mmCIF file of C-alpha atoms in Angstrom:
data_model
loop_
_atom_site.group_PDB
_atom_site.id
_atom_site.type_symbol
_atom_site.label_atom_id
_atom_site.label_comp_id
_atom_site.label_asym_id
_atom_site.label_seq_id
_atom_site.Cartn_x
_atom_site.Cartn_y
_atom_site.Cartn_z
ATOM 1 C CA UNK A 17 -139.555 135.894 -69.823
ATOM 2 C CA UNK A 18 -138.834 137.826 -66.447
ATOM 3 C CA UNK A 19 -135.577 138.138 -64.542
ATOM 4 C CA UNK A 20 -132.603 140.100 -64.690
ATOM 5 C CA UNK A 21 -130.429 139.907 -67.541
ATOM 6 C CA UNK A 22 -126.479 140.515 -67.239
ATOM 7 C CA UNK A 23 -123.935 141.323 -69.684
ATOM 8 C CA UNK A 24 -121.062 138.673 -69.470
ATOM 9 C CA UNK A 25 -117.598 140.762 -70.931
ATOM 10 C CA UNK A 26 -114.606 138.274 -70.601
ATOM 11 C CA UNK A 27 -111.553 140.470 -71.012
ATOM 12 C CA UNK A 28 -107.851 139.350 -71.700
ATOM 13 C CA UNK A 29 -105.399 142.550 -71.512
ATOM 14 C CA UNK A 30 -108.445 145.027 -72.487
ATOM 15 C CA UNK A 31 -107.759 148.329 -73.958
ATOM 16 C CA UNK A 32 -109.717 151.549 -73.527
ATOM 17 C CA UNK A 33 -112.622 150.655 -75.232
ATOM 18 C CA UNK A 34 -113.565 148.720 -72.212
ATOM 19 C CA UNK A 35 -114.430 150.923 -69.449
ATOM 20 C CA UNK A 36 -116.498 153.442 -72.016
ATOM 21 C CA UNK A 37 -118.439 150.562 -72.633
ATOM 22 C CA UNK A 38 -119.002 149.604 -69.409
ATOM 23 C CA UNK A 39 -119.858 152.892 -68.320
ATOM 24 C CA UNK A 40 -122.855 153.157 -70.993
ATOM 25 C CA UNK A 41 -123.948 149.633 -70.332
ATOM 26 C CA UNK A 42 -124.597 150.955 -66.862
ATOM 27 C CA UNK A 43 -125.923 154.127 -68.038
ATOM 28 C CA UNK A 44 -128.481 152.172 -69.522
ATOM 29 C CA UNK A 45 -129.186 150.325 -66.247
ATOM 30 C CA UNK A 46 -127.592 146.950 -66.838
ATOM 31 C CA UNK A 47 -125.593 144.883 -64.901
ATOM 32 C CA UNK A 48 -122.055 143.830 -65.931
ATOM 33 C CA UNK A 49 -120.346 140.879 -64.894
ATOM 34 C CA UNK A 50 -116.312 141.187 -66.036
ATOM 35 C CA UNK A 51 -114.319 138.212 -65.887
ATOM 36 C CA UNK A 52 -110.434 139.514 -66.143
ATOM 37 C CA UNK A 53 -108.710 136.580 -68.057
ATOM 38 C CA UNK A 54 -105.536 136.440 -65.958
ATOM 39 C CA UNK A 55 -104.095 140.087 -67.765
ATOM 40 C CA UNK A 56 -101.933 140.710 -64.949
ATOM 41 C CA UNK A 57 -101.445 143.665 -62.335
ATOM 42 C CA UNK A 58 -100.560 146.243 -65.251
ATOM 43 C CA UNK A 59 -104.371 145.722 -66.124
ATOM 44 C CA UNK A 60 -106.107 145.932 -62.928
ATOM 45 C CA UNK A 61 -106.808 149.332 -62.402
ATOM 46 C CA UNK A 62 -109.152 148.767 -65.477
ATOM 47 C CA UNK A 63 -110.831 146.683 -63.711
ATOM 48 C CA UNK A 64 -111.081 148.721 -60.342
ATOM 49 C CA UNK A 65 -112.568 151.742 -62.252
ATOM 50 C CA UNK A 66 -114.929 149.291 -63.378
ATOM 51 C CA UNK A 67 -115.469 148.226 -60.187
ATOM 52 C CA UNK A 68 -116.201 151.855 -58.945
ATOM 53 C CA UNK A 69 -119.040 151.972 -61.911
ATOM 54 C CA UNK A 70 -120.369 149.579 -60.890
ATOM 55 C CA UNK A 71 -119.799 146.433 -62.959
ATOM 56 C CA UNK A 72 -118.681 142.737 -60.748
ATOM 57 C CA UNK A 73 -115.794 141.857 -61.088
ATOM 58 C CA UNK A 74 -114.014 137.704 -61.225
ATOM 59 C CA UNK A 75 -110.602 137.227 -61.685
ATOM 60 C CA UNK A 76 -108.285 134.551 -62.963
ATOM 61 C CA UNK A 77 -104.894 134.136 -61.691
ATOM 62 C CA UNK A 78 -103.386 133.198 -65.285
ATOM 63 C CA UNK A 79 -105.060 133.226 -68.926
ATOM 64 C CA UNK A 80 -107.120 130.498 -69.092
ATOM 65 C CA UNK A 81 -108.775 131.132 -72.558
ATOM 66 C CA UNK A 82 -112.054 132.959 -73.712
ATOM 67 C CA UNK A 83 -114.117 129.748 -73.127
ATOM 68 C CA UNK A 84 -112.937 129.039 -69.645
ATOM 69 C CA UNK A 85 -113.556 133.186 -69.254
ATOM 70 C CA UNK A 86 -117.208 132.749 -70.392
ATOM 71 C CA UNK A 87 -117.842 129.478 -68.525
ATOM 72 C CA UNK A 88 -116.553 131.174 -64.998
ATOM 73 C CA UNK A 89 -118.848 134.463 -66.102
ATOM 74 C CA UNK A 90 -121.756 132.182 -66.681
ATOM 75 C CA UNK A 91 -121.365 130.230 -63.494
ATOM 76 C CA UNK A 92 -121.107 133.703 -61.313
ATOM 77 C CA UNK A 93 -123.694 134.875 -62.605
ATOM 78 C CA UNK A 94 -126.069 131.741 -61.726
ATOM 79 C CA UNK A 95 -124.727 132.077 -58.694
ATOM 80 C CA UNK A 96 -124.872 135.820 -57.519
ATOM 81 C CA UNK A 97 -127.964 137.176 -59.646
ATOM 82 C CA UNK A 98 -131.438 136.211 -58.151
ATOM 83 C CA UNK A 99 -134.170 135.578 -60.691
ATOM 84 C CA UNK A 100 -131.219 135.534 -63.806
ATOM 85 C CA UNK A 101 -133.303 135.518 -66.785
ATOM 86 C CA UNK A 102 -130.124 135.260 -69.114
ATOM 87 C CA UNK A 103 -126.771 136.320 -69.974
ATOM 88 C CA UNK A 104 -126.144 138.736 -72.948
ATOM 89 C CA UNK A 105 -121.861 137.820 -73.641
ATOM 90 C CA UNK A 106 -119.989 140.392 -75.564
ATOM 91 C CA UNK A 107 -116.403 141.374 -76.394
ATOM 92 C CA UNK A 108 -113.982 143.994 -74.740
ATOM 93 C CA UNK A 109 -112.738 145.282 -77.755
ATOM 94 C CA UNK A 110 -115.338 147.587 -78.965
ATOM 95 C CA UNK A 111 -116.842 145.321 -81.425
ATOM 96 C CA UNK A 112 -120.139 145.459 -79.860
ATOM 97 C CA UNK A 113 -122.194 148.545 -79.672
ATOM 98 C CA UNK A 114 -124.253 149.345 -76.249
ATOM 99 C CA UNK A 115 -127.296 149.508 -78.574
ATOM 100 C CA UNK A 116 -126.650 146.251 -80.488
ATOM 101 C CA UNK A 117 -126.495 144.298 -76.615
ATOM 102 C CA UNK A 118 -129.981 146.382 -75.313
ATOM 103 C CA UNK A 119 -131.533 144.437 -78.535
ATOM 104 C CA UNK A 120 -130.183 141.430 -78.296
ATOM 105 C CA UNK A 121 -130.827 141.701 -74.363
ATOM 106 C CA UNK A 122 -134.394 142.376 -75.759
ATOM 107 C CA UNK A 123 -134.694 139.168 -78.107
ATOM 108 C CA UNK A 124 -133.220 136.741 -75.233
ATOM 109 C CA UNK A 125 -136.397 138.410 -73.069
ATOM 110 C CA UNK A 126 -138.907 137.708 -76.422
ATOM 111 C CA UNK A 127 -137.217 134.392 -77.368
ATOM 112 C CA UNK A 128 -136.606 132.457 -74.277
ATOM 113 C CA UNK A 129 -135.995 129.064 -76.004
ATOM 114 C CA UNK A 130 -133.410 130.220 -77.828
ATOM 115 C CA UNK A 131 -129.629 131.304 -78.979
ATOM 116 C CA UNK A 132 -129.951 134.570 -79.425
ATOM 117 C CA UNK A 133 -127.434 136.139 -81.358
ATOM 118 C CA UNK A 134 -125.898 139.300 -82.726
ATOM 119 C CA UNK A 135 -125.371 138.821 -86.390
ATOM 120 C CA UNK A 136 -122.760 141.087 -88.225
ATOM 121 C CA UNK A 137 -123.486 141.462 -92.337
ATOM 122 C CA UNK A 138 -120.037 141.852 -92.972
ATOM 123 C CA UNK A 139 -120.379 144.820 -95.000
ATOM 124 C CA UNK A 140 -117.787 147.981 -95.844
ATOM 125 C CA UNK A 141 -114.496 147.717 -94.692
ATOM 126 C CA UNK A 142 -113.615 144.731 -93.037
ATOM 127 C CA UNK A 143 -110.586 142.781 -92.497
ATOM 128 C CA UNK A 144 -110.033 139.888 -94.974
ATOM 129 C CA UNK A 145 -109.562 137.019 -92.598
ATOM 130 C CA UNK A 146 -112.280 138.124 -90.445
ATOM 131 C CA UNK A 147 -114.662 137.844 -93.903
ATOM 132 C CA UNK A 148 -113.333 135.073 -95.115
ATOM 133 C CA UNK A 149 -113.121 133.185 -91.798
ATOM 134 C CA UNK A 150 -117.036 133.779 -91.555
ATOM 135 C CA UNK A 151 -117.745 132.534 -94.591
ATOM 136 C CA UNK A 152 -116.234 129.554 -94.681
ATOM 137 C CA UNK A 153 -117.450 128.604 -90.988
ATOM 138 C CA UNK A 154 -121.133 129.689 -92.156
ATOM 139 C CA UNK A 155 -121.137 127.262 -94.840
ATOM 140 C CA UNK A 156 -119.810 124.568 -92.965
ATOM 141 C CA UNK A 157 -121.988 125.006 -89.998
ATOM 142 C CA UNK A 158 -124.568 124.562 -92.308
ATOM 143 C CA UNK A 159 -123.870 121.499 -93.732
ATOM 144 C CA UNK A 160 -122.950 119.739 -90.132
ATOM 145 C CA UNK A 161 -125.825 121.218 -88.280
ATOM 146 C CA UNK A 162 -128.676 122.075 -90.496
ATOM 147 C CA UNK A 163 -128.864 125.080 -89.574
ATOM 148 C CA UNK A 164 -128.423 128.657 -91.080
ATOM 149 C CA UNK A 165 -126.259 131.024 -89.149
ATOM 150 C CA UNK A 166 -125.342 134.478 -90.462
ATOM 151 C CA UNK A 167 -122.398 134.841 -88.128
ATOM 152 C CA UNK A 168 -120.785 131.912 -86.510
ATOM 153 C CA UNK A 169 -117.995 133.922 -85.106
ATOM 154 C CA UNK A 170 -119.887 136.687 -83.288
ATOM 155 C CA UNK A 171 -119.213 137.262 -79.718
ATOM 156 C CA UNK A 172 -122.667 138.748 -78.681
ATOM 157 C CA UNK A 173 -125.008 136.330 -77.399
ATOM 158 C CA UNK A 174 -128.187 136.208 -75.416
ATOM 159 C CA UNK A 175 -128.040 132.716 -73.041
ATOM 160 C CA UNK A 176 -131.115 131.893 -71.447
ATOM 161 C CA UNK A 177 -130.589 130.588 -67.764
ATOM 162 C CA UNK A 178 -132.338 127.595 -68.395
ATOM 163 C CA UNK A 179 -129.488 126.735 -70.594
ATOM 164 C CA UNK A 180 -126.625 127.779 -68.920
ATOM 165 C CA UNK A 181 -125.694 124.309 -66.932
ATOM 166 C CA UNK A 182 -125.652 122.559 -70.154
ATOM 167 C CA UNK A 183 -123.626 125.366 -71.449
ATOM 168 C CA UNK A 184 -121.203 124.922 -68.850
ATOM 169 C CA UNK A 185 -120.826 121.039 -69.904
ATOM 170 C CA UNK A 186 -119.852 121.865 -72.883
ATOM 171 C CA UNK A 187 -116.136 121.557 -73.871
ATOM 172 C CA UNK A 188 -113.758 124.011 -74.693
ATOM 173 C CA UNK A 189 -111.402 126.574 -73.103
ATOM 174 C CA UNK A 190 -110.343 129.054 -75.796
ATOM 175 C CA UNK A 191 -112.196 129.909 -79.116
ATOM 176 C CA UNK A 192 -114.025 126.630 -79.910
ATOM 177 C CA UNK A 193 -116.274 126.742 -77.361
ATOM 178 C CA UNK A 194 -118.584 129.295 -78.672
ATOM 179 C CA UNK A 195 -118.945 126.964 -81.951
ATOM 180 C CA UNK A 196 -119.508 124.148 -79.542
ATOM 181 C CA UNK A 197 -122.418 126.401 -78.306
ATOM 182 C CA UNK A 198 -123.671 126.211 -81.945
ATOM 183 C CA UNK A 199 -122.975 122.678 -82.746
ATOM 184 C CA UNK A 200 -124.754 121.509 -79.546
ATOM 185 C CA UNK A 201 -128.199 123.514 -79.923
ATOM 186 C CA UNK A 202 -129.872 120.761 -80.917
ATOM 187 C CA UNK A 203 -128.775 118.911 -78.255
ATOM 188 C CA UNK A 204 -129.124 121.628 -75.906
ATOM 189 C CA UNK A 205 -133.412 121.729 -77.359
ATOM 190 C CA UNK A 206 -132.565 125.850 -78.732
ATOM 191 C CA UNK A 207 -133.365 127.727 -81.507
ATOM 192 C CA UNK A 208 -131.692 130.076 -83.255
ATOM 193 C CA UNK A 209 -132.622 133.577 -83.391
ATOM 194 C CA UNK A 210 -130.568 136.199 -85.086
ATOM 195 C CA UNK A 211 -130.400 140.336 -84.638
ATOM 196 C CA UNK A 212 -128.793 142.246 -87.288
ATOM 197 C CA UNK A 213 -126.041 144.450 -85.790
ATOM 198 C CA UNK A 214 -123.381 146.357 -86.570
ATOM 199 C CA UNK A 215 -119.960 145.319 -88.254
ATOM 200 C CA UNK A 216 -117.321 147.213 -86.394
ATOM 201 C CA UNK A 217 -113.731 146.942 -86.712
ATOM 202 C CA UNK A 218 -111.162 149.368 -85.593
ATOM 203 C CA UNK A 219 -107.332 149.457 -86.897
ATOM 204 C CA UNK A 220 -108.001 146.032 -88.468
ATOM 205 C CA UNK A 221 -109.149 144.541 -85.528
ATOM 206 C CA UNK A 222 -105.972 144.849 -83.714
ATOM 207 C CA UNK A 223 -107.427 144.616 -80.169
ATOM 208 C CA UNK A 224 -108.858 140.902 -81.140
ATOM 209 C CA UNK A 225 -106.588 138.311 -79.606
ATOM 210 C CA UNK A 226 -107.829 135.852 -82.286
ATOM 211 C CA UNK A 227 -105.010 133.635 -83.412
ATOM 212 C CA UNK A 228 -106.047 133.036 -86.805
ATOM 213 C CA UNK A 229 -104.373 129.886 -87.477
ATOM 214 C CA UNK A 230 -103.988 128.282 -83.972
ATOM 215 C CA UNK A 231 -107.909 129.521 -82.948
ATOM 216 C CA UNK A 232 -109.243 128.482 -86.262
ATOM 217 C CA UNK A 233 -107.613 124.802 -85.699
ATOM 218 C CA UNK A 234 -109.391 124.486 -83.131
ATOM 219 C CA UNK A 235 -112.825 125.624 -84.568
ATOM 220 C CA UNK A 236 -112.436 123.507 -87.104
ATOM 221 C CA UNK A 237 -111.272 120.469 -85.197
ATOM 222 C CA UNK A 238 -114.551 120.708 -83.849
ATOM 223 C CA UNK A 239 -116.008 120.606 -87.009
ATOM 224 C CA UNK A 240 -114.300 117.409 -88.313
ATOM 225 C CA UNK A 241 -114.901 115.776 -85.669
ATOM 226 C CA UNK A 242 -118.459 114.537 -86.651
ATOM 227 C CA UNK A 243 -116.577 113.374 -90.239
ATOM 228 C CA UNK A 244 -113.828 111.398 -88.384
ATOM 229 C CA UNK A 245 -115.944 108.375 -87.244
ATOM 230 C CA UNK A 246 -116.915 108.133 -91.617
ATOM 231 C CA UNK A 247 -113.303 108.362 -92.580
ATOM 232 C CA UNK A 248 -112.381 105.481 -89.623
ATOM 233 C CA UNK A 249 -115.222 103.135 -90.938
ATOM 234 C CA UNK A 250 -114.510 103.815 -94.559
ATOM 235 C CA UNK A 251 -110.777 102.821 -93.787
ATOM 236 C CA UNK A 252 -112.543 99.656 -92.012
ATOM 237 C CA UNK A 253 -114.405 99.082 -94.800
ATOM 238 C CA UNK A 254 -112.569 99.569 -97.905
ATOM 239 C CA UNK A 255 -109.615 97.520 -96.225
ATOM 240 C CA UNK A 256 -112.903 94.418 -95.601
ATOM 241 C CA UNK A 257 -113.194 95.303 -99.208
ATOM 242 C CA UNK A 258 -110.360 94.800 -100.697
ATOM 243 C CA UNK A 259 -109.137 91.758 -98.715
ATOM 244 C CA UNK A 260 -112.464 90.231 -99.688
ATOM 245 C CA UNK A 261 -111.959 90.946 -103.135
ATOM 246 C CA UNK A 262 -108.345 90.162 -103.729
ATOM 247 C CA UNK A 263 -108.340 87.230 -100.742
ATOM 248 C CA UNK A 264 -111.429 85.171 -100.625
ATOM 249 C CA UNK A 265 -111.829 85.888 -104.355
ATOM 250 C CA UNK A 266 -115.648 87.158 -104.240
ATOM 251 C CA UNK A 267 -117.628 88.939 -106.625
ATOM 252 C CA UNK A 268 -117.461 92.858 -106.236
ATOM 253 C CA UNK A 269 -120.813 93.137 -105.072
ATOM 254 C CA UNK A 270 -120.646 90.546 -102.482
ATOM 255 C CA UNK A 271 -117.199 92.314 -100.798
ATOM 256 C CA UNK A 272 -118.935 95.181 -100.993
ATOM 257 C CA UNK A 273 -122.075 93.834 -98.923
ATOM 258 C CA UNK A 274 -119.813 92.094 -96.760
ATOM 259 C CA UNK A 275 -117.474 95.012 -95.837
ATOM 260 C CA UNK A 276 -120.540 97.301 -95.373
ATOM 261 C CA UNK A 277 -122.151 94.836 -92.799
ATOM 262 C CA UNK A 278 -119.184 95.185 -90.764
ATOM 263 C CA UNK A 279 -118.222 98.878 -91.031
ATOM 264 C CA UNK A 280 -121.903 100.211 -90.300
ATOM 265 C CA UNK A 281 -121.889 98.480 -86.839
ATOM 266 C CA UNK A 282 -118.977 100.473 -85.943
ATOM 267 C CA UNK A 283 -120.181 103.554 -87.887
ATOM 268 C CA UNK A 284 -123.348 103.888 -85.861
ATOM 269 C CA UNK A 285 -121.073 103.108 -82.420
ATOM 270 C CA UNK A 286 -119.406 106.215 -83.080
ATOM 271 C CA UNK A 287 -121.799 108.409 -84.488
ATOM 272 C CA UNK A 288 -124.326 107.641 -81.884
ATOM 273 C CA UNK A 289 -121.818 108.384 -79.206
ATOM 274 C CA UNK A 290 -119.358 110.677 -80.277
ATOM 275 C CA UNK A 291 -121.010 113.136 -83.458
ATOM 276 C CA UNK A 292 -124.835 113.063 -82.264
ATOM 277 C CA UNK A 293 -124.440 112.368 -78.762
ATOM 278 C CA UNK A 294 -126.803 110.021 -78.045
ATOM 279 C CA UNK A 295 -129.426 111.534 -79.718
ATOM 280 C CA UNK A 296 -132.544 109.971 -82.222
ATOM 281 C CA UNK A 297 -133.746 107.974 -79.211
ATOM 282 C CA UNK A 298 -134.532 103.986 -79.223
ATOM 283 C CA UNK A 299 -135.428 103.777 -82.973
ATOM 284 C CA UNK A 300 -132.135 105.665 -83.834
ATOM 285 C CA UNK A 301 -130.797 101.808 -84.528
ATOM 286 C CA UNK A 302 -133.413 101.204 -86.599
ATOM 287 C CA UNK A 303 -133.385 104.201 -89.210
ATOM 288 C CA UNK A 304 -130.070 103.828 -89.104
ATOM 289 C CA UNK A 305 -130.455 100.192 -90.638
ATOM 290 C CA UNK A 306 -132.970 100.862 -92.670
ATOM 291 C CA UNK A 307 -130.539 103.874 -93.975
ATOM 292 C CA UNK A 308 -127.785 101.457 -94.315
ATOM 293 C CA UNK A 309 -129.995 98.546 -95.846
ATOM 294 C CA UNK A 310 -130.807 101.555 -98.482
ATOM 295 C CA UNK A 311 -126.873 103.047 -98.582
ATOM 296 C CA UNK A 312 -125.982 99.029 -98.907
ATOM 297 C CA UNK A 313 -128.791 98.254 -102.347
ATOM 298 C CA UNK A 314 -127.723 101.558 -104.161
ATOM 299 C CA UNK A 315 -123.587 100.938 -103.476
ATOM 300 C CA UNK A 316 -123.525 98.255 -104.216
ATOM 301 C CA UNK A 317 -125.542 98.026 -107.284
ATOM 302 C CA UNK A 318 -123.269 101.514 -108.792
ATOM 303 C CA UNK A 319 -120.365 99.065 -107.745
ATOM 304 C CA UNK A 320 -121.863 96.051 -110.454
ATOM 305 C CA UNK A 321 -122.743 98.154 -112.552
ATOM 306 C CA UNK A 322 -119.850 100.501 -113.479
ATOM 307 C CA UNK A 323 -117.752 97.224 -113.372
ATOM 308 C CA UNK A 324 -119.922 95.805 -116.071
ATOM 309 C CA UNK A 325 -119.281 98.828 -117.902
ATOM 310 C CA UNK A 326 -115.206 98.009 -117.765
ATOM 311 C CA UNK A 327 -114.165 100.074 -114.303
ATOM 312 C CA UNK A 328 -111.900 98.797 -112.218
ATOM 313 C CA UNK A 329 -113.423 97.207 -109.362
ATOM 314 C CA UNK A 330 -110.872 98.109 -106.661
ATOM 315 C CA UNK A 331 -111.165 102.018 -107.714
ATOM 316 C CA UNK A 332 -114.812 102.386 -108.408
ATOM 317 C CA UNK A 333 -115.484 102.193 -104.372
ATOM 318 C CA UNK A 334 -113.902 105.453 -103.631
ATOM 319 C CA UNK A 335 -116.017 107.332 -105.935
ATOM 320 C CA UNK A 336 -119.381 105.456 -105.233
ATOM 321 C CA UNK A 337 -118.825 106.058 -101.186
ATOM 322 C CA UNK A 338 -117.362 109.929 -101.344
ATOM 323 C CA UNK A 339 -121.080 110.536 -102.808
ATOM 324 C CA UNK A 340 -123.183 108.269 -100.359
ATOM 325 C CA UNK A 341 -121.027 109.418 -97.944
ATOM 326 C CA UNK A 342 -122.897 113.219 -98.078
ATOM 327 C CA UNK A 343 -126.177 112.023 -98.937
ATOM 328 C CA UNK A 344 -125.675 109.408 -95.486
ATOM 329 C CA UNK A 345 -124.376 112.531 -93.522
ATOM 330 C CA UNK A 346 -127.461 114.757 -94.158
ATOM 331 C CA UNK A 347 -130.229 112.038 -93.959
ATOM 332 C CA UNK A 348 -128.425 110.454 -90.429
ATOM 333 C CA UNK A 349 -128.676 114.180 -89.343
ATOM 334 C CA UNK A 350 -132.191 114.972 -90.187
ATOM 335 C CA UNK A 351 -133.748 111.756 -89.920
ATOM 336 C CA UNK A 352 -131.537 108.922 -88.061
ATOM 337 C CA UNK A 353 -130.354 110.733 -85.201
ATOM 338 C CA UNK A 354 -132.787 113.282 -85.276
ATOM 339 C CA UNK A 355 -134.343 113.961 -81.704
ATOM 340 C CA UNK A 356 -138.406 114.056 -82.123
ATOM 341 C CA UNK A 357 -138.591 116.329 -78.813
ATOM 342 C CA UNK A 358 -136.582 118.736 -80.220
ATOM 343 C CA UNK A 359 -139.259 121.402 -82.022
ATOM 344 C CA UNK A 360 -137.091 124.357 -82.533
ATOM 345 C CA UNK A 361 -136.727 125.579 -86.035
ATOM 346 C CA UNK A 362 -134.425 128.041 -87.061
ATOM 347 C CA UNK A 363 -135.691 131.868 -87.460
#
């Protein structure tokens, strides 16, 4: 890849760790883009010295969030750099070391068709939530999207402009939008390539403006949000279930089949829509079927038998569907509504 590459720095009330940064990004010969996150007038001659050095500076009138900050950074800089190659994003509170963006600047150049990412190893002295946190996410993230990620927290990112307007689609206004940016790589036809930097925390991270519990609701809300359309059709399905059972007096099995039919047509509405996003292409519907058709033989047959063994049959369900319900989840992700164009692999 050719083109200009620009370091993206949203900043909310920055301390002094910004403008030393700034002044060895440009020492290095890169151009910064700053995007002041409505601080307010006590915090703009920061941004004037920066100014001076060189860097561009956007303003917002009010704080609109991190993810509004990096969407208005990412639109300038489509917009005033010719030839934009990418967009390396880091933080304003030190985290980052000038090095660590140069090599991540340098894997967005190598790795065009994909994420690229600065990936701390969480090693030595770092703050509890921040580890935690991480490690959580990681697992998580790995589950939902398939893919390994080392850090889904970090702040330093190499965008390629190709995917920039989709990046701007995306929702999200504060913290959750740079998981959205994971969650949607598929989508988006990236990879995922990682660059081991440093972990760097000063005085417990105290320059962060991280809420840990309201920021991490709304990571996570993100997250659930491709389980919600299984816990809506299991609702659907177990209520068909039990006033099939109880009502019209059938056999266990036959609720069960009947329920099922019903509840998958909604299940694939929603997850075709709303947790894969339209994705598989035209035979989606028909590995989905043939998923269900499977999902429909083996839960129902657990159902007969375990209530030939003396289980009760209005109990049994819950049990039988919690464990088709993560077997369903990974095989619709790598096989239902998996999109065949999409030949990225993670690194």
């Amino acid at each position: 890849m050719t083109g200009s590459v620009v370091v993206l720095i949203p900043a909310y009330k920055p301390d002094a760790k910004m403008l030393p940064l700034c002044r060895a990004l440009r020492g290095k010969g890169l151009d910064v883009l700053l995007v002041d996150d409505g601080g307010g007038a006590q915090y703009r001659p920061l941004f004037d010295e920066a100014e001076a050095l060189g860097c561009a500076v956007v303003h917002h009138a009010v704080n609109l969030g991190k993810g509004r900050a990096l969407k208005t950074g990412l639109n300038e800089a489509l917009n005033r750099y010719e030839s934009l190659a990418g967009v390396v994003t880091a933080d304003a509170d030190g985290q980052h070391a000038p090095e660590d963006i140069v090599r991540v600047r340098d894997a967005l150049l190598a790795h065009p068709g994909d994420l690229a990412i600065g990936a701390r190893a969480f090693q030595g002295e770092v703050p509890l939530r921040s580890r935690l946190g991480n490690g959580i996410t990681r697992a998580v993230y790995r589950f939902v999207a398939g893919r390994k990620c080392t850090d889904t927290q970090t702040g330093l990112r190499g965008i390629p402009a190709a995917a920039i307007p989709a990046m701007l689609r995306l929702p999200g206004e504060r913290y959750e939008f740079e998981m959205e940016m994971l969650l949607r790589l598929k989508e988006m036809h990236l990879g995922l390539y990682e660059v081991p930097i440093a972990t760097i925390y000063e005085n417990n991270n105290e320059g962060s403006h991280f809420d840990t519990l309201r920021d991490s609701a709304r990571i996570y809300g993100v997250i659930l949000k491709f389980m919600l359309s299984s816990l809506i059709s299991f609702v659907v399905d177990y209520g068909l279930y039990l006033l099939l059972l109880g009502g019209a007096h059938l056999p266990g099995a036959a609720s069960y089949a009947l329920a099922r039919v019903v509840s998958s047509l909604l299940n694939y509405t929603l997850n075709r829509t709303a947790v894969f996003h339209g994705q598989g292409g035209r035979g989606a519907v028909a590995r989905y079927y043939l998923l269900a058709a499977c999902q429909l033989g083996v839960g129902a047959g657990l159902v007969q038998l375990l209530a030939l063994a003396g289980c009760k049959e209005s109990l049994i369900k819950i049990p039988v569907d919690v464990a088709l319900f993560f077997i369903s989840f990974l095989i619709q992700r790598d096989f239902v509504f998996h999109d065949v164009s999409d030949g990225k692999s993670d690194k």
